[in-house]
Amino acid sequence: MAELSTLDIRSTGEDEYLDLDHMNSPAGPPRYLQHLSLTGHLEKLPQWISQLHSLARITLNGSKLDADSSSLEILQDLPNLVELELVDFYTGHLLKFRAKKFKKLKALRIEKFDELDLMIIEDGAMPELKRLTLSKCKVVLIWHL
């Protein structure tokens, strides 16, 4: 699977957890992976995602990660991420995009964050962003200068 460019993993049911931390290969993660789609409940993002430096697009649907999750931190450091789609991804009240992170991100879609009250975008975060879509969310936007 060294040449794999797209990976789509889906749970069989809404109550089933995806346990992906055991998907490590002796050769490491597929280094040419450009698109990753995970559909299903996660306890946390798999650690190997941080090693996918060629990823350009990620779709995470139904993850329902809690407020203590460091998942957004992992995603913010991916060097070539251009598109990020998060649907029913997070159950916390605060979402924070840190300064000088998501350096190449051009499109961000956030949908169905039922508990989200506040989204902070620090100055210098997502400098290349062209399209931001928020839907089915209760959210307040604040830019930190």
Short mmCIF file of N, CA, C and O in Angstrom, two decimals:
data_model
loop_
_atom_site.label_atom_id
_atom_site.label_comp_id
_atom_site.label_asym_id
_atom_site.label_seq_id
_atom_site.Cartn_x
_atom_site.Cartn_y
_atom_site.Cartn_z
N MET A 1 0.81 -1.20 0.00
CA MET A 1 0.00 0.00 0.00
C MET A 1 0.86 1.27 0.00
O MET A 1 0.35 2.34 0.27
N ALA A 2 2.10 1.15 -0.33
CA ALA A 2 2.99 2.30 -0.29
C ALA A 2 2.57 3.40 -1.27
O ALA A 2 2.84 4.57 -1.04
N GLU A 3 1.90 3.04 -2.35
CA GLU A 3 1.49 4.00 -3.38
C GLU A 3 0.05 4.49 -3.21
O GLU A 3 -0.45 5.24 -4.04
N LEU A 4 -0.61 4.10 -2.15
CA LEU A 4 -2.00 4.46 -1.90
C LEU A 4 -2.17 5.98 -1.85
O LEU A 4 -1.43 6.66 -1.15
N SER A 5 -3.15 6.51 -2.59
CA SER A 5 -3.36 7.95 -2.60
C SER A 5 -4.68 8.36 -1.93
O SER A 5 -4.82 9.49 -1.49
N THR A 6 -5.66 7.44 -1.84
CA THR A 6 -6.96 7.73 -1.24
C THR A 6 -7.34 6.59 -0.31
O THR A 6 -7.23 5.43 -0.67
N LEU A 7 -7.81 6.95 0.89
CA LEU A 7 -8.26 5.96 1.86
C LEU A 7 -9.58 6.42 2.44
O LEU A 7 -9.69 7.55 2.94
N ASP A 8 -10.61 5.57 2.35
CA ASP A 8 -11.95 5.87 2.84
C ASP A 8 -12.36 4.73 3.78
O ASP A 8 -12.48 3.59 3.35
N ILE A 9 -12.54 5.05 5.06
CA ILE A 9 -12.93 4.05 6.06
C ILE A 9 -14.24 4.48 6.68
O ILE A 9 -14.39 5.63 7.11
N ARG A 10 -15.20 3.54 6.76
CA ARG A 10 -16.52 3.84 7.31
C ARG A 10 -16.92 2.77 8.32
O ARG A 10 -16.69 1.59 8.09
N SER A 11 -17.56 3.20 9.39
CA SER A 11 -18.09 2.23 10.35
C SER A 11 -19.37 1.64 9.78
O SER A 11 -20.01 2.22 8.91
N THR A 12 -19.76 0.49 10.32
CA THR A 12 -20.97 -0.16 9.81
C THR A 12 -22.23 0.37 10.48
O THR A 12 -23.32 0.19 9.96
N GLY A 13 -22.07 1.05 11.62
CA GLY A 13 -23.23 1.59 12.32
C GLY A 13 -22.88 2.84 13.07
O GLY A 13 -21.73 3.11 13.38
N GLU A 14 -23.90 3.63 13.40
CA GLU A 14 -23.70 4.91 14.07
C GLU A 14 -23.11 4.76 15.47
O GLU A 14 -22.41 5.63 15.96
N ASP A 15 -23.37 3.64 16.13
CA ASP A 15 -22.87 3.42 17.49
C ASP A 15 -21.52 2.71 17.53
O ASP A 15 -20.96 2.52 18.60
N GLU A 16 -21.03 2.30 16.40
CA GLU A 16 -19.75 1.59 16.34
C GLU A 16 -18.58 2.56 16.30
O GLU A 16 -18.60 3.54 15.56
N TYR A 17 -17.56 2.29 17.11
CA TYR A 17 -16.34 3.11 17.13
C TYR A 17 -15.35 2.60 16.10
O TYR A 17 -15.21 1.39 15.91
N LEU A 18 -14.67 3.53 15.46
CA LEU A 18 -13.54 3.17 14.60
C LEU A 18 -12.29 3.16 15.47
O LEU A 18 -11.96 4.18 16.08
N ASP A 19 -11.61 2.04 15.55
CA ASP A 19 -10.36 1.94 16.31
C ASP A 19 -9.24 1.80 15.29
O ASP A 19 -8.99 0.72 14.78
N LEU A 20 -8.58 2.91 15.00
CA LEU A 20 -7.61 2.93 13.90
C LEU A 20 -6.16 3.03 14.36
O LEU A 20 -5.27 3.09 13.52
N ASP A 21 -5.93 3.08 15.65
CA ASP A 21 -4.55 3.19 16.12
C ASP A 21 -3.73 1.93 15.83
O ASP A 21 -2.51 1.97 15.83
N HIS A 22 -4.39 0.84 15.55
CA HIS A 22 -3.69 -0.41 15.28
C HIS A 22 -3.37 -0.59 13.80
O HIS A 22 -2.88 -1.64 13.40
N MET A 23 -3.63 0.42 13.00
CA MET A 23 -3.39 0.32 11.56
C MET A 23 -1.96 0.72 11.18
O MET A 23 -1.73 1.29 10.14
N ASN A 24 -1.02 0.46 12.03
CA ASN A 24 0.36 0.81 11.72
C ASN A 24 1.02 -0.29 10.92
O ASN A 24 0.86 -1.46 11.21
N SER A 25 1.77 0.10 9.93
CA SER A 25 2.52 -0.83 9.10
C SER A 25 3.99 -0.69 9.45
O SER A 25 4.43 0.39 9.84
N PRO A 26 4.78 -1.77 9.32
CA PRO A 26 6.21 -1.65 9.60
C PRO A 26 6.88 -0.57 8.74
O PRO A 26 7.85 0.05 9.16
N ALA A 27 6.36 -0.33 7.56
CA ALA A 27 6.93 0.68 6.67
C ALA A 27 6.41 2.08 6.98
O ALA A 27 6.80 3.05 6.37
N GLY A 28 5.51 2.17 7.95
CA GLY A 28 4.92 3.46 8.28
C GLY A 28 3.66 3.71 7.47
O GLY A 28 3.24 2.87 6.68
N PRO A 29 3.05 4.88 7.63
CA PRO A 29 1.82 5.20 6.90
C PRO A 29 2.12 5.41 5.42
O PRO A 29 3.26 5.69 5.05
N PRO A 30 1.10 5.25 4.57
CA PRO A 30 1.32 5.48 3.14
C PRO A 30 1.79 6.92 2.90
O PRO A 30 1.05 7.86 3.15
N ARG A 31 3.00 7.10 2.43
CA ARG A 31 3.55 8.45 2.34
C ARG A 31 2.98 9.28 1.21
O ARG A 31 3.16 10.48 1.18
N TYR A 32 2.27 8.66 0.27
CA TYR A 32 1.68 9.41 -0.84
C TYR A 32 0.18 9.64 -0.67
O TYR A 32 -0.47 10.13 -1.57
N LEU A 33 -0.35 9.29 0.50
CA LEU A 33 -1.78 9.46 0.75
C LEU A 33 -2.15 10.94 0.66
O LEU A 33 -1.58 11.77 1.35
N GLN A 34 -3.10 11.25 -0.23
CA GLN A 34 -3.51 12.63 -0.45
C GLN A 34 -4.91 12.93 0.05
O GLN A 34 -5.23 14.06 0.36
N HIS A 35 -5.77 11.90 0.12
CA HIS A 35 -7.14 12.10 0.57
C HIS A 35 -7.50 11.04 1.59
O HIS A 35 -7.34 9.85 1.33
N LEU A 36 -7.97 11.48 2.74
CA LEU A 36 -8.39 10.58 3.81
C LEU A 36 -9.81 10.93 4.21
O LEU A 36 -10.12 12.10 4.45
N SER A 37 -10.67 9.91 4.25
CA SER A 37 -12.05 10.10 4.68
C SER A 37 -12.37 9.06 5.75
O SER A 37 -12.21 7.86 5.51
N LEU A 38 -12.77 9.53 6.93
CA LEU A 38 -13.16 8.65 8.03
C LEU A 38 -14.59 8.97 8.42
O LEU A 38 -14.90 10.12 8.73
N THR A 39 -15.45 7.96 8.38
CA THR A 39 -16.85 8.14 8.76
C THR A 39 -17.15 7.17 9.89
O THR A 39 -17.10 5.96 9.71
N GLY A 40 -17.44 7.73 11.05
CA GLY A 40 -17.77 6.92 12.21
C GLY A 40 -17.25 7.55 13.48
O GLY A 40 -16.44 8.47 13.46
N HIS A 41 -17.71 7.04 14.58
CA HIS A 41 -17.38 7.54 15.92
C HIS A 41 -15.92 7.21 16.25
O HIS A 41 -15.48 6.08 16.05
N LEU A 42 -15.19 8.19 16.74
CA LEU A 42 -13.79 8.00 17.14
C LEU A 42 -13.62 8.40 18.60
O LEU A 42 -14.23 9.37 19.05
N GLU A 43 -12.78 7.68 19.34
CA GLU A 43 -12.42 8.13 20.68
C GLU A 43 -11.38 9.24 20.56
O GLU A 43 -11.36 10.17 21.35
N LYS A 44 -10.50 9.13 19.56
CA LYS A 44 -9.48 10.13 19.27
C LYS A 44 -8.99 9.89 17.84
O LYS A 44 -9.22 8.83 17.27
N LEU A 45 -8.35 10.89 17.29
CA LEU A 45 -7.76 10.71 15.97
C LEU A 45 -6.56 9.78 16.09
O LEU A 45 -5.80 9.88 17.05
N PRO A 46 -6.38 8.90 15.12
CA PRO A 46 -5.21 8.02 15.17
C PRO A 46 -3.91 8.84 15.09
O PRO A 46 -3.82 9.81 14.35
N GLN A 47 -2.93 8.44 15.88
CA GLN A 47 -1.65 9.16 15.93
C GLN A 47 -0.95 9.20 14.57
O GLN A 47 -0.26 10.17 14.26
N TRP A 48 -1.12 8.16 13.74
CA TRP A 48 -0.41 8.10 12.47
C TRP A 48 -0.84 9.18 11.49
O TRP A 48 -0.14 9.47 10.53
N ILE A 49 -1.96 9.84 11.73
CA ILE A 49 -2.40 10.92 10.84
C ILE A 49 -1.36 12.04 10.81
O ILE A 49 -1.12 12.65 9.77
N SER A 50 -0.72 12.29 11.93
CA SER A 50 0.28 13.37 11.99
C SER A 50 1.48 13.11 11.09
O SER A 50 2.24 14.03 10.78
N GLN A 51 1.65 11.88 10.63
CA GLN A 51 2.77 11.52 9.77
C GLN A 51 2.42 11.58 8.27
O GLN A 51 3.27 11.33 7.43
N LEU A 52 1.19 11.91 7.95
CA LEU A 52 0.73 11.91 6.56
C LEU A 52 0.98 13.29 5.93
O LEU A 52 0.07 14.07 5.71
N HIS A 53 2.22 13.56 5.63
CA HIS A 53 2.63 14.89 5.15
C HIS A 53 2.16 15.22 3.75
O HIS A 53 2.18 16.39 3.36
N SER A 54 1.70 14.25 2.97
CA SER A 54 1.20 14.52 1.62
C SER A 54 -0.30 14.78 1.58
O SER A 54 -0.84 15.11 0.53
N LEU A 55 -0.98 14.62 2.73
CA LEU A 55 -2.43 14.80 2.74
C LEU A 55 -2.84 16.19 2.28
O LEU A 55 -2.35 17.19 2.80
N ALA A 56 -3.74 16.24 1.30
CA ALA A 56 -4.26 17.50 0.80
C ALA A 56 -5.72 17.70 1.23
O ALA A 56 -6.18 18.82 1.36
N ARG A 57 -6.43 16.58 1.46
CA ARG A 57 -7.86 16.69 1.79
C ARG A 57 -8.23 15.66 2.85
O ARG A 57 -7.86 14.49 2.73
N ILE A 58 -8.94 16.12 3.87
CA ILE A 58 -9.44 15.23 4.92
C ILE A 58 -10.93 15.50 5.11
O ILE A 58 -11.36 16.65 5.19
N THR A 59 -11.69 14.41 5.20
CA THR A 59 -13.10 14.47 5.55
C THR A 59 -13.29 13.61 6.79
O THR A 59 -12.94 12.44 6.79
N LEU A 60 -13.81 14.21 7.85
CA LEU A 60 -14.10 13.50 9.09
C LEU A 60 -15.58 13.69 9.40
O LEU A 60 -16.02 14.82 9.62
N ASN A 61 -16.32 12.59 9.40
CA ASN A 61 -17.77 12.66 9.53
C ASN A 61 -18.23 11.75 10.67
O ASN A 61 -17.94 10.56 10.66
N GLY A 62 -18.92 12.32 11.63
CA GLY A 62 -19.50 11.53 12.71
C GLY A 62 -18.50 11.12 13.78
O GLY A 62 -18.78 10.21 14.57
N SER A 63 -17.37 11.78 13.87
CA SER A 63 -16.34 11.41 14.85
C SER A 63 -16.79 11.66 16.28
O SER A 63 -16.44 10.92 17.19
N LYS A 64 -17.52 12.74 16.50
CA LYS A 64 -18.07 13.10 17.82
C LYS A 64 -17.00 13.14 18.91
O LYS A 64 -17.18 12.62 20.00
N LEU A 65 -15.88 13.75 18.60
CA LEU A 65 -14.79 13.86 19.58
C LEU A 65 -15.16 14.84 20.67
O LEU A 65 -15.82 15.85 20.43
N ASP A 66 -14.70 14.57 21.88
CA ASP A 66 -15.06 15.43 23.01
C ASP A 66 -14.11 16.60 23.15
O ASP A 66 -13.10 16.71 22.48
N ALA A 67 -14.44 17.49 24.07
CA ALA A 67 -13.71 18.74 24.26
C ALA A 67 -12.27 18.53 24.70
O ALA A 67 -11.43 19.41 24.50
N ASP A 68 -11.95 17.41 25.30
CA ASP A 68 -10.59 17.15 25.75
C ASP A 68 -9.68 16.65 24.63
O ASP A 68 -8.49 16.45 24.83
N SER A 69 -10.24 16.45 23.48
CA SER A 69 -9.48 15.89 22.36
C SER A 69 -8.49 16.91 21.80
O SER A 69 -8.77 18.09 21.68
N SER A 70 -7.31 16.43 21.44
CA SER A 70 -6.29 17.29 20.81
C SER A 70 -6.30 17.10 19.30
O SER A 70 -5.31 17.41 18.64
N SER A 71 -7.40 16.63 18.77
CA SER A 71 -7.48 16.29 17.35
C SER A 71 -7.23 17.47 16.42
O SER A 71 -6.56 17.33 15.40
N LEU A 72 -7.78 18.62 16.75
CA LEU A 72 -7.57 19.78 15.89
C LEU A 72 -6.09 20.17 15.87
O LEU A 72 -5.57 20.59 14.84
N GLU A 73 -5.41 19.97 16.98
CA GLU A 73 -3.97 20.26 17.04
C GLU A 73 -3.21 19.39 16.04
O GLU A 73 -2.31 19.87 15.36
N ILE A 74 -3.57 18.13 15.96
CA ILE A 74 -2.91 17.21 15.03
C ILE A 74 -3.14 17.67 13.60
O ILE A 74 -2.22 17.73 12.79
N LEU A 75 -4.37 18.03 13.27
CA LEU A 75 -4.71 18.44 11.91
C LEU A 75 -4.04 19.76 11.52
O LEU A 75 -3.65 19.94 10.37
N GLN A 76 -3.91 20.69 12.46
CA GLN A 76 -3.36 22.01 12.16
C GLN A 76 -1.90 21.97 11.71
O GLN A 76 -1.43 22.88 11.05
N ASP A 77 -1.20 20.91 12.05
CA ASP A 77 0.21 20.82 11.70
C ASP A 77 0.49 20.05 10.41
O ASP A 77 1.65 19.89 10.03
N LEU A 78 -0.54 19.58 9.73
CA LEU A 78 -0.31 18.88 8.46
C LEU A 78 0.12 19.91 7.41
O LEU A 78 -0.61 20.85 7.11
N PRO A 79 1.31 19.74 6.84
CA PRO A 79 1.91 20.79 6.02
C PRO A 79 1.25 21.06 4.67
O PRO A 79 1.38 22.16 4.14
N ASN A 80 0.54 20.09 4.08
CA ASN A 80 -0.01 20.27 2.74
C ASN A 80 -1.53 20.20 2.68
O ASN A 80 -2.10 20.06 1.60
N LEU A 81 -2.18 20.31 3.83
CA LEU A 81 -3.64 20.22 3.87
C LEU A 81 -4.26 21.45 3.21
O LEU A 81 -3.99 22.58 3.61
N VAL A 82 -5.10 21.20 2.21
CA VAL A 82 -5.74 22.26 1.43
C VAL A 82 -7.24 22.33 1.72
O VAL A 82 -7.82 23.41 1.75
N GLU A 83 -7.87 21.16 1.94
CA GLU A 83 -9.31 21.10 2.21
C GLU A 83 -9.57 20.27 3.45
O GLU A 83 -9.02 19.19 3.61
N LEU A 84 -10.43 20.80 4.32
CA LEU A 84 -10.80 20.10 5.54
C LEU A 84 -12.31 20.17 5.70
O LEU A 84 -12.89 21.26 5.71
N GLU A 85 -12.93 19.01 5.82
CA GLU A 85 -14.38 18.92 6.00
C GLU A 85 -14.65 18.19 7.30
O GLU A 85 -14.24 17.04 7.48
N LEU A 86 -15.30 18.88 8.23
CA LEU A 86 -15.62 18.33 9.55
C LEU A 86 -17.13 18.34 9.74
O LEU A 86 -17.73 19.41 9.83
N VAL A 87 -17.74 17.16 9.77
CA VAL A 87 -19.18 17.05 9.94
C VAL A 87 -19.44 16.22 11.19
O VAL A 87 -18.94 15.09 11.30
N ASP A 88 -20.17 16.80 12.15
CA ASP A 88 -20.48 16.11 13.40
C ASP A 88 -19.20 15.54 14.01
O ASP A 88 -19.14 14.42 14.49
N PHE A 89 -18.16 16.37 14.00
CA PHE A 89 -16.81 15.96 14.37
C PHE A 89 -16.51 16.17 15.85
O PHE A 89 -15.74 15.44 16.44
N TYR A 90 -17.13 17.18 16.46
CA TYR A 90 -16.69 17.67 17.75
C TYR A 90 -17.88 17.99 18.63
O TYR A 90 -18.86 18.57 18.16
N THR A 91 -17.80 17.65 19.92
CA THR A 91 -18.92 17.90 20.83
C THR A 91 -18.62 18.98 21.86
O THR A 91 -19.41 19.20 22.76
N GLY A 92 -17.50 19.69 21.72
CA GLY A 92 -17.13 20.73 22.67
C GLY A 92 -17.81 22.06 22.39
O GLY A 92 -18.51 22.24 21.39
N HIS A 93 -17.56 23.03 23.28
CA HIS A 93 -18.16 24.36 23.16
C HIS A 93 -17.22 25.37 22.51
O HIS A 93 -17.68 26.41 22.04
N LEU A 94 -15.93 25.09 22.48
CA LEU A 94 -14.94 26.02 21.96
C LEU A 94 -14.08 25.35 20.92
O LEU A 94 -13.58 24.24 21.12
N LEU A 95 -13.90 26.01 19.79
CA LEU A 95 -13.03 25.54 18.72
C LEU A 95 -12.02 26.64 18.45
O LEU A 95 -12.40 27.78 18.20
N LYS A 96 -10.72 26.31 18.53
CA LYS A 96 -9.69 27.34 18.41
C LYS A 96 -8.72 26.99 17.29
O LYS A 96 -8.12 25.93 17.28
N PHE A 97 -8.56 27.95 16.38
CA PHE A 97 -7.59 27.83 15.29
C PHE A 97 -6.40 28.71 15.64
O PHE A 97 -6.53 29.92 15.74
N ARG A 98 -5.26 28.10 15.83
CA ARG A 98 -4.07 28.79 16.32
C ARG A 98 -3.34 29.56 15.24
O ARG A 98 -3.38 29.21 14.07
N ALA A 99 -2.65 30.62 15.65
CA ALA A 99 -1.86 31.45 14.74
C ALA A 99 -0.81 30.61 14.03
O ALA A 99 -0.23 29.69 14.61
N LYS A 100 -0.60 30.93 12.77
CA LYS A 100 0.43 30.30 11.93
C LYS A 100 0.22 28.80 11.74
O LYS A 100 1.16 28.06 11.52
N LYS A 101 -1.03 28.36 11.83
CA LYS A 101 -1.38 26.96 11.61
C LYS A 101 -2.27 26.86 10.37
O LYS A 101 -2.81 27.84 9.91
N PHE A 102 -2.44 25.67 9.87
CA PHE A 102 -3.21 25.44 8.63
C PHE A 102 -2.69 26.37 7.54
O PHE A 102 -3.45 27.11 6.90
N LYS A 103 -1.41 26.34 7.30
CA LYS A 103 -0.74 27.29 6.42
C LYS A 103 -1.21 27.25 4.97
O LYS A 103 -1.19 28.26 4.29
N LYS A 104 -1.65 26.09 4.47
CA LYS A 104 -2.08 25.98 3.07
C LYS A 104 -3.58 25.76 2.91
O LYS A 104 -4.06 25.63 1.80
N LEU A 105 -4.32 25.73 4.01
CA LEU A 105 -5.75 25.44 3.95
C LEU A 105 -6.49 26.50 3.14
O LEU A 105 -6.38 27.68 3.41
N LYS A 106 -7.25 26.03 2.14
CA LYS A 106 -8.03 26.95 1.29
C LYS A 106 -9.53 26.81 1.50
O LYS A 106 -10.27 27.74 1.22
N ALA A 107 -9.97 25.63 1.95
CA ALA A 107 -11.40 25.40 2.14
C ALA A 107 -11.64 24.67 3.45
O ALA A 107 -11.02 23.64 3.72
N LEU A 108 -12.54 25.22 4.27
CA LEU A 108 -12.90 24.63 5.56
C LEU A 108 -14.41 24.57 5.65
O LEU A 108 -15.09 25.58 5.48
N ARG A 109 -14.92 23.37 5.89
CA ARG A 109 -16.37 23.18 6.07
C ARG A 109 -16.59 22.60 7.46
O ARG A 109 -16.01 21.57 7.82
N ILE A 110 -17.41 23.28 8.24
CA ILE A 110 -17.78 22.85 9.59
C ILE A 110 -19.30 22.72 9.60
O ILE A 110 -20.01 23.70 9.35
N GLU A 111 -19.77 21.51 9.89
CA GLU A 111 -21.21 21.26 9.85
C GLU A 111 -21.63 20.40 11.03
O GLU A 111 -20.92 19.47 11.42
N LYS A 112 -22.77 20.73 11.58
CA LYS A 112 -23.42 19.94 12.62
C LYS A 112 -22.56 19.82 13.87
O LYS A 112 -22.31 18.74 14.37
N PHE A 113 -22.09 20.97 14.36
CA PHE A 113 -21.39 21.04 15.66
C PHE A 113 -22.43 21.55 16.64
O PHE A 113 -22.54 22.74 16.91
N ASP A 114 -23.22 20.65 17.21
CA ASP A 114 -24.39 20.99 18.00
C ASP A 114 -24.09 21.76 19.28
O ASP A 114 -24.91 22.55 19.75
N GLU A 115 -22.93 21.56 19.88
CA GLU A 115 -22.59 22.19 21.16
C GLU A 115 -21.72 23.44 21.01
O GLU A 115 -21.46 24.13 21.98
N LEU A 116 -21.24 23.71 19.83
CA LEU A 116 -20.28 24.79 19.62
C LEU A 116 -20.90 26.16 19.88
O LEU A 116 -21.92 26.53 19.30
N ASP A 117 -20.29 26.91 20.79
CA ASP A 117 -20.72 28.27 21.12
C ASP A 117 -19.75 29.31 20.60
O ASP A 117 -20.14 30.43 20.29
N LEU A 118 -18.47 28.96 20.56
CA LEU A 118 -17.43 29.94 20.29
C LEU A 118 -16.35 29.35 19.40
O LEU A 118 -15.84 28.27 19.66
N MET A 119 -16.00 30.09 18.36
CA MET A 119 -14.91 29.70 17.48
C MET A 119 -13.93 30.85 17.44
O MET A 119 -14.29 31.97 17.08
N ILE A 120 -12.69 30.59 17.85
CA ILE A 120 -11.65 31.62 17.87
C ILE A 120 -10.67 31.34 16.74
O ILE A 120 -10.15 30.23 16.62
N ILE A 121 -10.44 32.35 15.94
CA ILE A 121 -9.46 32.26 14.87
C ILE A 121 -8.38 33.29 15.17
O ILE A 121 -8.61 34.49 15.05
N GLU A 122 -7.22 32.80 15.59
CA GLU A 122 -6.14 33.71 15.95
C GLU A 122 -5.55 34.36 14.70
O GLU A 122 -5.60 33.79 13.61
N ASP A 123 -5.01 35.54 14.88
CA ASP A 123 -4.40 36.28 13.78
C ASP A 123 -3.29 35.44 13.15
O ASP A 123 -2.43 34.92 13.85
N GLY A 124 -3.34 35.27 11.84
CA GLY A 124 -2.33 34.49 11.13
C GLY A 124 -2.72 33.04 10.90
O GLY A 124 -2.02 32.30 10.22
N ALA A 125 -3.84 32.61 11.46
CA ALA A 125 -4.32 31.24 11.22
C ALA A 125 -4.94 31.17 9.83
O ALA A 125 -5.57 32.13 9.37
N MET A 126 -4.75 30.08 9.15
CA MET A 126 -5.35 29.83 7.83
C MET A 126 -5.15 31.00 6.85
O MET A 126 -6.11 31.53 6.30
N PRO A 127 -3.92 31.41 6.60
CA PRO A 127 -3.69 32.59 5.77
C PRO A 127 -4.14 32.45 4.32
O PRO A 127 -4.38 33.46 3.66
N GLU A 128 -4.30 31.23 3.82
CA GLU A 128 -4.71 31.01 2.43
C GLU A 128 -6.19 30.69 2.27
O GLU A 128 -6.65 30.40 1.16
N LEU A 129 -6.96 30.74 3.36
CA LEU A 129 -8.36 30.33 3.33
C LEU A 129 -9.17 31.17 2.34
O LEU A 129 -9.15 32.40 2.40
N LYS A 130 -9.86 30.49 1.43
CA LYS A 130 -10.71 31.15 0.43
C LYS A 130 -12.19 30.89 0.70
O LYS A 130 -13.04 31.68 0.33
N ARG A 131 -12.50 29.71 1.30
CA ARG A 131 -13.91 29.35 1.50
C ARG A 131 -14.10 28.76 2.90
O ARG A 131 -13.46 27.79 3.27
N LEU A 132 -14.97 29.39 3.67
CA LEU A 132 -15.36 28.91 4.99
C LEU A 132 -16.86 28.67 4.98
O LEU A 132 -17.63 29.58 4.70
N THR A 133 -17.26 27.43 5.27
CA THR A 133 -18.67 27.08 5.29
C THR A 133 -19.03 26.60 6.69
O THR A 133 -18.43 25.66 7.20
N LEU A 134 -19.99 27.27 7.29
CA LEU A 134 -20.53 26.86 8.59
C LEU A 134 -22.00 26.56 8.37
O LEU A 134 -22.74 27.42 7.90
N SER A 135 -22.42 25.35 8.71
CA SER A 135 -23.84 25.04 8.58
C SER A 135 -24.29 24.14 9.72
O SER A 135 -23.52 23.34 10.23
N LYS A 136 -25.54 24.34 10.11
CA LYS A 136 -26.15 23.57 11.19
C LYS A 136 -25.33 23.67 12.48
O LYS A 136 -25.14 22.70 13.19
N CYS A 137 -24.83 24.87 12.75
CA CYS A 137 -24.04 25.13 13.96
C CYS A 137 -24.58 26.36 14.66
O CYS A 137 -25.05 27.29 14.02
N LYS A 138 -24.47 26.35 15.97
CA LYS A 138 -24.71 27.56 16.75
C LYS A 138 -23.30 28.06 17.08
O LYS A 138 -22.58 27.42 17.82
N VAL A 139 -22.90 29.18 16.49
CA VAL A 139 -21.50 29.58 16.63
C VAL A 139 -21.36 31.09 16.70
O VAL A 139 -22.13 31.82 16.10
N VAL A 140 -20.38 31.54 17.44
CA VAL A 140 -19.97 32.93 17.48
C VAL A 140 -18.54 32.98 16.97
O VAL A 140 -17.69 32.24 17.44
N LEU A 141 -18.27 33.83 16.03
CA LEU A 141 -16.91 33.96 15.50
C LEU A 141 -16.18 35.11 16.18
O LEU A 141 -16.73 36.19 16.32
N ILE A 142 -14.96 34.87 16.58
CA ILE A 142 -14.12 35.92 17.16
C ILE A 142 -12.74 35.81 16.53
O ILE A 142 -12.14 34.75 16.51
N TRP A 143 -12.27 36.92 16.00
CA TRP A 143 -10.90 36.96 15.49
C TRP A 143 -10.03 37.55 16.57
O TRP A 143 -10.29 38.63 17.07
N HIS A 144 -9.01 36.83 16.92
CA HIS A 144 -8.06 37.29 17.95
C HIS A 144 -6.95 38.06 17.26
O HIS A 144 -6.24 37.52 16.43
N LEU A 145 -6.80 39.32 17.57
CA LEU A 145 -5.79 40.14 16.92
C LEU A 145 -4.55 40.27 17.76
O LEU A 145 -4.54 40.22 18.92
#
